[in-house]
CSV table of C-alpha atoms and ligand atoms in Angstrom, one decimal:
chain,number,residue,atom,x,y,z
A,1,UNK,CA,11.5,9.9,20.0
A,2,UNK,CA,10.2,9.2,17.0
A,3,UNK,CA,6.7,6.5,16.1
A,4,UNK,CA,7.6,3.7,16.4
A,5,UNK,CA,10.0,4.3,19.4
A,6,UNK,CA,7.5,6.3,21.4
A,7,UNK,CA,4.9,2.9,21.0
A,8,UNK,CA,7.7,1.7,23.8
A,9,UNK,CA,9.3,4.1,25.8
A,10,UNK,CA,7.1,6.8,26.2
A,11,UNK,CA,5.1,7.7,29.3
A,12,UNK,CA,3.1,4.7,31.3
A,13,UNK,CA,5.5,2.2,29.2
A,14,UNK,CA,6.8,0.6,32.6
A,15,UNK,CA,5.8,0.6,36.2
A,16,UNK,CA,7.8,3.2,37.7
A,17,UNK,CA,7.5,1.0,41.5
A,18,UNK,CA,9.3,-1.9,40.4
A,19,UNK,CA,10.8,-1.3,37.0
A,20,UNK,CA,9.1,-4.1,35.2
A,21,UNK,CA,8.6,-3.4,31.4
A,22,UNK,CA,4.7,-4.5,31.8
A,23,UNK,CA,2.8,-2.1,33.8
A,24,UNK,CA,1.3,-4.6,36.1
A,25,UNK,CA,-2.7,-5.3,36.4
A,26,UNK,CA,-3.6,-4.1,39.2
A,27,UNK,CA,-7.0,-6.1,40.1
A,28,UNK,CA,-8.4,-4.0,42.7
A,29,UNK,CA,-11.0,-1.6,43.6
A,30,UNK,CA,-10.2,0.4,46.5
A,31,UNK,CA,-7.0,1.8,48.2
A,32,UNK,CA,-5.9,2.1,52.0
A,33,UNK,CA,-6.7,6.0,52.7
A,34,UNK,CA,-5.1,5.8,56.4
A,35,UNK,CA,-1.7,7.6,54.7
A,36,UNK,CA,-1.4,9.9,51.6
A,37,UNK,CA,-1.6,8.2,48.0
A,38,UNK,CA,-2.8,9.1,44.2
A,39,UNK,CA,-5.3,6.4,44.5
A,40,UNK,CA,-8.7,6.1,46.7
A,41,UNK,CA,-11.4,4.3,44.7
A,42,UNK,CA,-11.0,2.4,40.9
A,43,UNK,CA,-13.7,4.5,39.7
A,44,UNK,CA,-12.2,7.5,39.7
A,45,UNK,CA,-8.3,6.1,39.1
A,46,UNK,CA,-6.9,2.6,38.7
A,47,UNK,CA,-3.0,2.8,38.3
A,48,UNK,CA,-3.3,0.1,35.3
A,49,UNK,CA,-5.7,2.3,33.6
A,50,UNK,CA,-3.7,6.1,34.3
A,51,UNK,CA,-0.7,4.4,33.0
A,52,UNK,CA,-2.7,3.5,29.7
A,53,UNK,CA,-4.5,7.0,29.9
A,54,UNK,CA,-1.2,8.8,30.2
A,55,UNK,CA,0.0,6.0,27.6
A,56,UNK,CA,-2.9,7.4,24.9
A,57,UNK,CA,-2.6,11.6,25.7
A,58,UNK,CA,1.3,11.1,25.3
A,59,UNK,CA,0.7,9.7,21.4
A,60,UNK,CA,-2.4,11.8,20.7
A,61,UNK,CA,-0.4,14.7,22.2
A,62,UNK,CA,-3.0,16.1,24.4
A,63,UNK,CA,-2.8,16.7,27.8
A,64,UNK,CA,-5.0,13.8,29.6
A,65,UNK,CA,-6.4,10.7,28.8
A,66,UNK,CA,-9.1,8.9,29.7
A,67,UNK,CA,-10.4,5.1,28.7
A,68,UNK,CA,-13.5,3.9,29.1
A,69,UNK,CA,-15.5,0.4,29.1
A,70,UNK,CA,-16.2,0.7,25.1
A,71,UNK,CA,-15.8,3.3,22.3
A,72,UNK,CA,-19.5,4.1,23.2
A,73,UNK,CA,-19.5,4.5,26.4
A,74,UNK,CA,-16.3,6.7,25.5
A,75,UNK,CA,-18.7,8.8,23.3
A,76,UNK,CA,-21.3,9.2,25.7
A,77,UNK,CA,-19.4,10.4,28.1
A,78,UNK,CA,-18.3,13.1,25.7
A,79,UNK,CA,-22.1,13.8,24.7
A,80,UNK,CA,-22.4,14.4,28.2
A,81,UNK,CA,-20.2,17.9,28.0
A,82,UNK,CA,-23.4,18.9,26.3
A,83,UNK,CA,-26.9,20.3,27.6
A,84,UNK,CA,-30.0,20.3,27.2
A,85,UNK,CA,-30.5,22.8,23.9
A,86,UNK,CA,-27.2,22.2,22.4
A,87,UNK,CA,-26.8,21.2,18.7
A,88,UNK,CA,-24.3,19.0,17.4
A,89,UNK,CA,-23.4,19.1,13.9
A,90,UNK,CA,-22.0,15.8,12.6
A,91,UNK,CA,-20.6,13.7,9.5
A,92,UNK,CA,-23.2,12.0,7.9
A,93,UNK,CA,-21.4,8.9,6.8
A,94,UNK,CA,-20.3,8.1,10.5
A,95,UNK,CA,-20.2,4.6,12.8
A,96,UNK,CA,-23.9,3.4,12.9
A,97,UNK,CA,-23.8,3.6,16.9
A,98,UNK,CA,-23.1,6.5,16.8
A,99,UNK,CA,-26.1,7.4,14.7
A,100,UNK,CA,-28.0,5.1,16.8
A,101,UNK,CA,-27.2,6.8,20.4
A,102,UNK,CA,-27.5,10.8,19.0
A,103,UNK,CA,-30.4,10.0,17.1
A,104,UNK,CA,-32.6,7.6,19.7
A,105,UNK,CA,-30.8,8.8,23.1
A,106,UNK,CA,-29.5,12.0,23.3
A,107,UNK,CA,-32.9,13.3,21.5
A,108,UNK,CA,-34.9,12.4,25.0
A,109,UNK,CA,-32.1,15.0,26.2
A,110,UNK,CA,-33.1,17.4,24.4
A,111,UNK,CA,-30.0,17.8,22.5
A,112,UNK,CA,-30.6,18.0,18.8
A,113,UNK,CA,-28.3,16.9,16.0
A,114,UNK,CA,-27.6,18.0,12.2
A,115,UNK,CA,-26.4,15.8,9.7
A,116,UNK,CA,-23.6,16.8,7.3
A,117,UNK,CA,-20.9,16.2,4.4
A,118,UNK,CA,-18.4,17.1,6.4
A,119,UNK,CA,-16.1,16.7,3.4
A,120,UNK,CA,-17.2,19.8,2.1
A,121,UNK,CA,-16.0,22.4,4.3
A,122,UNK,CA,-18.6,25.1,3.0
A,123,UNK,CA,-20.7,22.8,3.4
A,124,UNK,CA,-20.0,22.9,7.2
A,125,UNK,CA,-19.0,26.4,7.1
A,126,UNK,CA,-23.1,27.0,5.9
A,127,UNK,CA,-24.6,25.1,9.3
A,128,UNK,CA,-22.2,26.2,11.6
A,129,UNK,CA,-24.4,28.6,13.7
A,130,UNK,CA,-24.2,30.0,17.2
A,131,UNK,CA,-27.0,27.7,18.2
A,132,UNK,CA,-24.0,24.2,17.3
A,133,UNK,CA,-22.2,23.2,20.4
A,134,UNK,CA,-20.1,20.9,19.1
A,135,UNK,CA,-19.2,19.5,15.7
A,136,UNK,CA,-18.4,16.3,15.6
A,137,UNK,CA,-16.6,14.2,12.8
A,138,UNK,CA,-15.0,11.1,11.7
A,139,UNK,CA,-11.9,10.8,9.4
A,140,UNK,CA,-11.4,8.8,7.2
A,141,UNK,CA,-15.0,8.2,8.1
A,142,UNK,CA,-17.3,4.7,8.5
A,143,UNK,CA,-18.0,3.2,6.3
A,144,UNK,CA,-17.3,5.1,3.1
A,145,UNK,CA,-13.9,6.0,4.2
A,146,UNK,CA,-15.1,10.2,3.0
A,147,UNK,CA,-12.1,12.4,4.1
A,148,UNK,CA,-12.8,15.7,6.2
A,149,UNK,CA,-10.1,18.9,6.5
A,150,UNK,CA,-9.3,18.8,10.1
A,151,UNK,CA,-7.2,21.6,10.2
A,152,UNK,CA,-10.5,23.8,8.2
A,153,UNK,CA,-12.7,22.0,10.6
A,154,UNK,CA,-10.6,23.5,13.5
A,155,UNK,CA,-10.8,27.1,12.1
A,156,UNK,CA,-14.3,26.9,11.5
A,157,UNK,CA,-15.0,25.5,14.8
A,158,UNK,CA,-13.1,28.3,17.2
A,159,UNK,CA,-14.5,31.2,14.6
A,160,UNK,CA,-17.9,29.8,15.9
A,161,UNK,CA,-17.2,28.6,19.2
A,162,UNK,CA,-17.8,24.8,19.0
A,163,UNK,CA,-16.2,22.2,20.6
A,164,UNK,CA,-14.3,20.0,17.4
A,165,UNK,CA,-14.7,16.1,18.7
A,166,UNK,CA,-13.2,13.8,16.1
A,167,UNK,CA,-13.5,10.2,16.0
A,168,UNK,CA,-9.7,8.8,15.1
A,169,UNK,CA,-10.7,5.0,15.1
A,170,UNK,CA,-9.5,4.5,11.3
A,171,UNK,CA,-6.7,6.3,11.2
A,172,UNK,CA,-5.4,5.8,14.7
A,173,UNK,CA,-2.9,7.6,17.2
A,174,UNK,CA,-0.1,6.3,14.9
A,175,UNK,CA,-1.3,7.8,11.4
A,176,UNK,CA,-3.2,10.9,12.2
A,177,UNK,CA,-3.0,13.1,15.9
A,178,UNK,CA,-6.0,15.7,15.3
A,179,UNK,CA,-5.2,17.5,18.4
A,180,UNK,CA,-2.0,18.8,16.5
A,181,UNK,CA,-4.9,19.9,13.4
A,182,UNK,CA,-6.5,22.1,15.9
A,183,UNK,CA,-9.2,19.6,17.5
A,184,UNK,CA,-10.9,20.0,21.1
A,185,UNK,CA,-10.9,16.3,21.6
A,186,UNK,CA,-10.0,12.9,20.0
A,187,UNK,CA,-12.0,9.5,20.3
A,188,UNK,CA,-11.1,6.3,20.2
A,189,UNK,CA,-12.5,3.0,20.0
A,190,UNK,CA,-10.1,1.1,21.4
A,191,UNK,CA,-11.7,-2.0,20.3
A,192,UNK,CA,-10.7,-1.8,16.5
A,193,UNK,CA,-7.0,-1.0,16.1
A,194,UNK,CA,-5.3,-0.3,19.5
A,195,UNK,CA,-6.6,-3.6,20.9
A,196,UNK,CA,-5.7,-5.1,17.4
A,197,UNK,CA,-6.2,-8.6,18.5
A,198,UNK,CA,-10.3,-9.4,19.0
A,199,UNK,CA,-10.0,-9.8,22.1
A,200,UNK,CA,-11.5,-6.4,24.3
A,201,UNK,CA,-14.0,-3.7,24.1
A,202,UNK,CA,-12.9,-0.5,24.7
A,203,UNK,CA,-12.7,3.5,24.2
A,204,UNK,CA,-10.1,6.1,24.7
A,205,UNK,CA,-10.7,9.6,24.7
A,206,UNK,CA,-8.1,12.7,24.8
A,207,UNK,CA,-8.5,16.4,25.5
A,208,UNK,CA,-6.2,19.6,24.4
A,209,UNK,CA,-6.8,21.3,27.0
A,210,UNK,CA,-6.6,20.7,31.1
A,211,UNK,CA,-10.0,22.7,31.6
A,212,UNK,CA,-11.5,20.1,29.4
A,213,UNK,CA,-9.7,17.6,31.0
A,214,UNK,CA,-11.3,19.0,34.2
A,215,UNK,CA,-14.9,18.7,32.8
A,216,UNK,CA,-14.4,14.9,31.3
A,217,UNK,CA,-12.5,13.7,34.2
A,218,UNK,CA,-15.8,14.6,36.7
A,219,UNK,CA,-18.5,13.0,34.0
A,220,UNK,CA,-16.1,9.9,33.6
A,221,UNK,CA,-15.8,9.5,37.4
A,222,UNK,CA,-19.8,10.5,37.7
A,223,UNK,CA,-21.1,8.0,35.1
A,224,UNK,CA,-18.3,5.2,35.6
A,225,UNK,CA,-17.8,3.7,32.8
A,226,UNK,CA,-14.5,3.0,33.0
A,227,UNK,CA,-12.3,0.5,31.3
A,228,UNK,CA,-11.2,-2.2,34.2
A,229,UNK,CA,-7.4,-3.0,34.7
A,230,UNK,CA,-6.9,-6.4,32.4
A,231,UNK,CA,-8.6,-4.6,29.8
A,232,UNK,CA,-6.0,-1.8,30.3
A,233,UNK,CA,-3.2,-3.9,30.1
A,234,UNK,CA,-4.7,-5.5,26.7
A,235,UNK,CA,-4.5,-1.9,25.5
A,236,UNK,CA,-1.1,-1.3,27.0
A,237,UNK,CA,0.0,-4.5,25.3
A,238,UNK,CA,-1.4,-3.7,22.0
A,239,UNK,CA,-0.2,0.1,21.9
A,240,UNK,CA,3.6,-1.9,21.7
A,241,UNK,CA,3.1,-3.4,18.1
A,242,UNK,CA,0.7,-0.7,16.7
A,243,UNK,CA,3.3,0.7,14.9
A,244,UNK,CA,4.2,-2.4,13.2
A,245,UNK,CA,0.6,-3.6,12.7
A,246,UNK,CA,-0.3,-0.5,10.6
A,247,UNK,CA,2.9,-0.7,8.7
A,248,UNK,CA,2.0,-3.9,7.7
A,249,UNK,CA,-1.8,-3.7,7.2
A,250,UNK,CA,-0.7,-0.3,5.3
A,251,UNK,CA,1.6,-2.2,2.9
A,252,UNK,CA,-1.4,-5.4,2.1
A,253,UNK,CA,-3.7,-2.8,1.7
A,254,UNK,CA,-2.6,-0.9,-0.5
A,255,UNK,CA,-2.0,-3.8,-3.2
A,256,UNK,CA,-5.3,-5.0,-2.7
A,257,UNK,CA,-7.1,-1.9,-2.9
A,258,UNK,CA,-5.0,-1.5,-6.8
A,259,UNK,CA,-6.0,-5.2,-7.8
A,260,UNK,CA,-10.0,-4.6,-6.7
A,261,UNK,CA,-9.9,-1.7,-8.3
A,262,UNK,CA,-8.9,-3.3,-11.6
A,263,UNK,CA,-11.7,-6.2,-11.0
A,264,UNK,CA,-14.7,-6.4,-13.4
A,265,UNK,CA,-16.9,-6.8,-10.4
A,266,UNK,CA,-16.3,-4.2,-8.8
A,267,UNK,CA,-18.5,-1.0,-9.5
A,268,UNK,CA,-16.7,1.7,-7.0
A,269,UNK,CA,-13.9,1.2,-4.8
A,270,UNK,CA,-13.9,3.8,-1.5
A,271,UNK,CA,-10.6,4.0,-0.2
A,272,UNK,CA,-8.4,7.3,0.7
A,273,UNK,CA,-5.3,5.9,-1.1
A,274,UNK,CA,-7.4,5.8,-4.1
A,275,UNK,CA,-10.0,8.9,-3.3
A,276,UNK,CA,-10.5,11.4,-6.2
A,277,UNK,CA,-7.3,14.1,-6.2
A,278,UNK,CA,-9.2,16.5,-3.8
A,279,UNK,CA,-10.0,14.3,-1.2
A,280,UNK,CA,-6.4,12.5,-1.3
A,281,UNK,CA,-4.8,15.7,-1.3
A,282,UNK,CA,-6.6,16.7,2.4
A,283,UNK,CA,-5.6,13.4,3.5
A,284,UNK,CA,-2.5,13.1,3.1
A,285,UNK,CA,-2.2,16.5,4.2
A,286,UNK,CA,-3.6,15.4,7.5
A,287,UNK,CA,-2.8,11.7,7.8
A,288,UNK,CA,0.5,9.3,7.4
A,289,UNK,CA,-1.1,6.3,6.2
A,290,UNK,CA,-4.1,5.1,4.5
A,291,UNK,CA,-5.1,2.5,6.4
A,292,UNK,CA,-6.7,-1.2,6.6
A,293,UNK,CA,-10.5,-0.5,5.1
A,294,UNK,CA,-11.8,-0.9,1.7
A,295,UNK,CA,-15.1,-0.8,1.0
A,296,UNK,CA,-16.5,-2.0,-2.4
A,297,UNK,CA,-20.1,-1.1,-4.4
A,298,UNK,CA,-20.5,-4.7,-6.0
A,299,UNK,CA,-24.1,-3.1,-7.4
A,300,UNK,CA,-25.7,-6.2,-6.5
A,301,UNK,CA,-26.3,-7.4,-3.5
A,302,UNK,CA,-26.6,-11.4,-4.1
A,303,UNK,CA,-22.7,-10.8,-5.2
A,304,UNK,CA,-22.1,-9.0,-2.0
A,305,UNK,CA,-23.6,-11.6,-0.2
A,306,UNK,CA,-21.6,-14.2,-1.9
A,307,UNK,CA,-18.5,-12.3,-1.2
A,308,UNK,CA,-19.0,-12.0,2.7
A,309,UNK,CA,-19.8,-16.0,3.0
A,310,UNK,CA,-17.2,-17.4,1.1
A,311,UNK,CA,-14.5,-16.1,2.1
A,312,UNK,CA,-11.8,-18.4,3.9
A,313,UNK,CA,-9.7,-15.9,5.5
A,314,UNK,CA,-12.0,-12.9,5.5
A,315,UNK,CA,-14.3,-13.8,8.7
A,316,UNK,CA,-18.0,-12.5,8.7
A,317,UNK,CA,-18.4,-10.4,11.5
A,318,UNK,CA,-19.0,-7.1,13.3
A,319,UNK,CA,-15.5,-5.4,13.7
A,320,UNK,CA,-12.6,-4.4,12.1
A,321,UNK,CA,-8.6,-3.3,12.7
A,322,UNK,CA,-8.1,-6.9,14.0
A,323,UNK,CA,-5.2,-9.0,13.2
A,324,UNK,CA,-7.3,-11.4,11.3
A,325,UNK,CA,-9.0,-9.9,8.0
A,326,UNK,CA,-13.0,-9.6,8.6
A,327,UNK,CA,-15.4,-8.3,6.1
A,328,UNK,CA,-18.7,-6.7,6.8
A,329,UNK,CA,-21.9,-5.9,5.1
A,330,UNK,CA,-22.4,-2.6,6.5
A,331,UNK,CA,-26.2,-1.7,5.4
A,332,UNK,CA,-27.4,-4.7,7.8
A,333,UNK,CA,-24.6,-5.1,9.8
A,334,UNK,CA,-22.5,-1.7,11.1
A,335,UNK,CA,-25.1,0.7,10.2
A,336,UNK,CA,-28.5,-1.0,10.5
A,337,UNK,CA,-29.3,1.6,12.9
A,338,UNK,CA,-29.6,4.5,9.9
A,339,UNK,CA,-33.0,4.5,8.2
A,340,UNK,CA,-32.8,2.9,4.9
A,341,UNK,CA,-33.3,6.4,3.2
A,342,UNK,CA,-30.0,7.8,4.7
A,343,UNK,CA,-28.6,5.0,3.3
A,344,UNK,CA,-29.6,5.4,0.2
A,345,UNK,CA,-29.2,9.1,0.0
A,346,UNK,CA,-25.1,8.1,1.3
A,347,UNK,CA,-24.5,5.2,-1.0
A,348,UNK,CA,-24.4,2.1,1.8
A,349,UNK,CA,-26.2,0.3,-0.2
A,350,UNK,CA,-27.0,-3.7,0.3
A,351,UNK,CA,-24.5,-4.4,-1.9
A,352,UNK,CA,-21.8,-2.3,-0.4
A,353,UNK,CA,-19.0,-4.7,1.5
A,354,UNK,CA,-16.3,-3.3,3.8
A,355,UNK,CA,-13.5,-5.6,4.3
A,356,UNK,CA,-10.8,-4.9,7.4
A,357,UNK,CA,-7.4,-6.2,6.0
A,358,UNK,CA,-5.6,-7.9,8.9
A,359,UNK,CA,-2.0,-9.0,9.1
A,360,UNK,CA,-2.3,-12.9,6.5
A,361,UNK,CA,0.0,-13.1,3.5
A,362,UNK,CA,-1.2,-10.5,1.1
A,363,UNK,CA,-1.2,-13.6,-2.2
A,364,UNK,CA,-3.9,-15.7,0.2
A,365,UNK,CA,-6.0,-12.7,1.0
A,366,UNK,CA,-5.6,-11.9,-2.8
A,367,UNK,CA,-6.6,-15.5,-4.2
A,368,UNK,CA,-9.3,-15.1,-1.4
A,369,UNK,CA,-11.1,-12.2,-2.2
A,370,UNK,CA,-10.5,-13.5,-6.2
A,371,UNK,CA,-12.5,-16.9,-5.6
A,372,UNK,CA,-15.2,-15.7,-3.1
A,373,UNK,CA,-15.8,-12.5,-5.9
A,374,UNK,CA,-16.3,-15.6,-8.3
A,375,UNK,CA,-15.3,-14.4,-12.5
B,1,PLP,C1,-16.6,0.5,16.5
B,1,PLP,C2,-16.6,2.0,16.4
B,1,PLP,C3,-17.2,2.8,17.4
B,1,PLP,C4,-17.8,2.1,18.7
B,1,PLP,O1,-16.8,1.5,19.5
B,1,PLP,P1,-17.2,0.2,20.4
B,1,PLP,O2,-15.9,-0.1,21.0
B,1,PLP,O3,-17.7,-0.9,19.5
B,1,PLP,O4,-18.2,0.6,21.4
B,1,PLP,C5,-17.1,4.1,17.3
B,1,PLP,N1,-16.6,4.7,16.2
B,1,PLP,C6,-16.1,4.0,15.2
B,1,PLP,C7,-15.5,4.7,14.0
B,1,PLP,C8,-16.1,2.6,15.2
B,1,PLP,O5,-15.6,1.9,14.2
């Protein structure tokens, strides 16, 4: 099967009782135990959700899924592999919850964490000690789209013995698989481009290897924060027209990432369609598309602010991967929680905007972007 095909007919696609061609919600929370079944309790199995968790380990070609109530609670369920003492060794420029629950909740655990350009690969290469437990890293990453070698990441990680966690949210399942690149595990939040449509939270992990599998099946049925049936059938729903979506988002992107890049008003343009040679190179080494997020260094932040209220079609709001365009002003929006000197020291500055390109003609996000930029 190839993409597009396996969006469809691959595993968890139907309900293999009846035959229907949506796998049914089942709204429920416990099973009749009196005979032998797969199911006891919803917490630890809800056939909705394992048809969507078979559903995302099929496409990320690992060996077992699991989805969770957010991409959060996905992640912290995956910090929860670790013990006290552990290091983890992370991408600097990542998702600002992200930063927020390593730096403020997993500290009180004990478990320490090391900020780096994961872009470099020396660079990683230099902190990767016996005393790092897992390294963890986002690629294209949030919100400066910086690209990391996953398949250097992966040699560097089993030469040290650390777990490689990467979070796939911007490239997603149908553009990049990291598990093939040599990665431990692969995170998802659901919310952005599997859901597609604003309309659910949710996070998807997937694991290599059954041992693993093992381990994150016990924490995820210990801490519960599961994703609940009509969720998973919102994911199961969205999964069908992913394919399409990023073909499409792919296509708008791209010529509006060429026209801002031409536009007087814009000082930088971070996008890994246009990255410098080195970057591009690893990425499309790595990854089929460039995806649905530009971010722009307007170098002044009135300008910036201009641009995220007067949009018409580009909505203000937390978000992105949604099939309406949304634009976001990351340094008070997505990554408030980093202090304002990681900011500055990574470039999300106040006058940074990302924009999420959604699925509108590309001319009235064009004519859009031109009046709301204003010159
Ligand atoms: C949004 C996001 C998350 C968090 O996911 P939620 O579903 O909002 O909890 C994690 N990583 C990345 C890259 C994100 O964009």
């Amino acid at each position: 099967m190839r993409k597009k095909t396996r969006l469809l007919h691959g595993a968890g696609s139907t309900d293999q009782a009846s035959g229907a061609l949506a796998v049914p919600i089942y709204q429920v929370s416990t099973f009749d135990q009196r005979e032998k079944r797969p199911y006891q309790y919803s917490r630890a199995a809800n056939p909705t959700r394992s048809a969507l968790e078979a559903r995302i380990a099929e496409l990320e070609g690992g060996c077992r899924g699991f989805a969770f109530a957010s991409g959060m609670a996905a992640i912290t369920t995956v910090m929860m592999l670790l013990s006290p003492g552990d290091k983890v060794l992370m991408t600097a420029d990542l998702y600002g919850g992200t930063y927020r629950l390593v730096s403020q909740v997993l500290k009180r655990f004990q478990i320490a964490v090391q900020f780096v350009d994961s872009s470099d690969s020396q660079a990683v290469a230099a902190a990767l000690g016996p005393d790092i437990a897992m390294l963890y890293v986002e690629t294209p990453a949030n919100p400066l789209l910086s690209v990391t070698d996953l398949r250097a990441m992966a040699g560097l990680a089993q030469a040290s013995g650390a777990l490689l966690v990467v979070d796939n949210t911007f490239a997603t399942p149908y553009w990049q698989n990291p598990l093939a690149l040599g990665a431990d595990l692969v995170l998802h939040s659901a919310t952005k481009y599997i859901g597609g449509h604003s309309d659910v939270l949710a996070g998807l992990a997937v694991v290599r290897d059954e041992s693993l599998g093992h381990r994150l099946h016990r924490l995820q049925a210990s801490t519960g924060a599961v994703l609940g049936p009509q969720d998973s059938f919102l994911l199961l729903r969205g999964l069908k027209t992913l394919g399409v979506r990023m073909e499409a988002i792919e296509e708008t992107t791209e010529i509006l990432a060429g026209w801002l890049n031409q536009h007087p008003a814009v000082q930088r343009l971070y996008y890994p369609g246009l990255a410098v040679p080195t970057q591009r190179a690893v990425h499309d080494s790595q990854c089929g598309g460039y995806g649905g997020i530009i971010s722009l260094e307007l170098g002044d932040a009135a300008r910036a602010q201009a641009l995220a209220r007067n949009c018409r079609y580009f909505t203000l709001a937390d978000s992105l991967g949604a099939v309406e365009s949304l634009v976001n002003l990351p340094a008070s929006m997505s990554h408030g929680a980093l202090p304002a000197e990681l900011r500055a020291r990574l470039g999300i500055t106040d006058s940074l905007v990302r924009l999420s390109i959604g699925l509108e003609d590309v001319e009235d996000l064009r004519e859009d972007l031109a009046q709301a930029l204003g010159g």
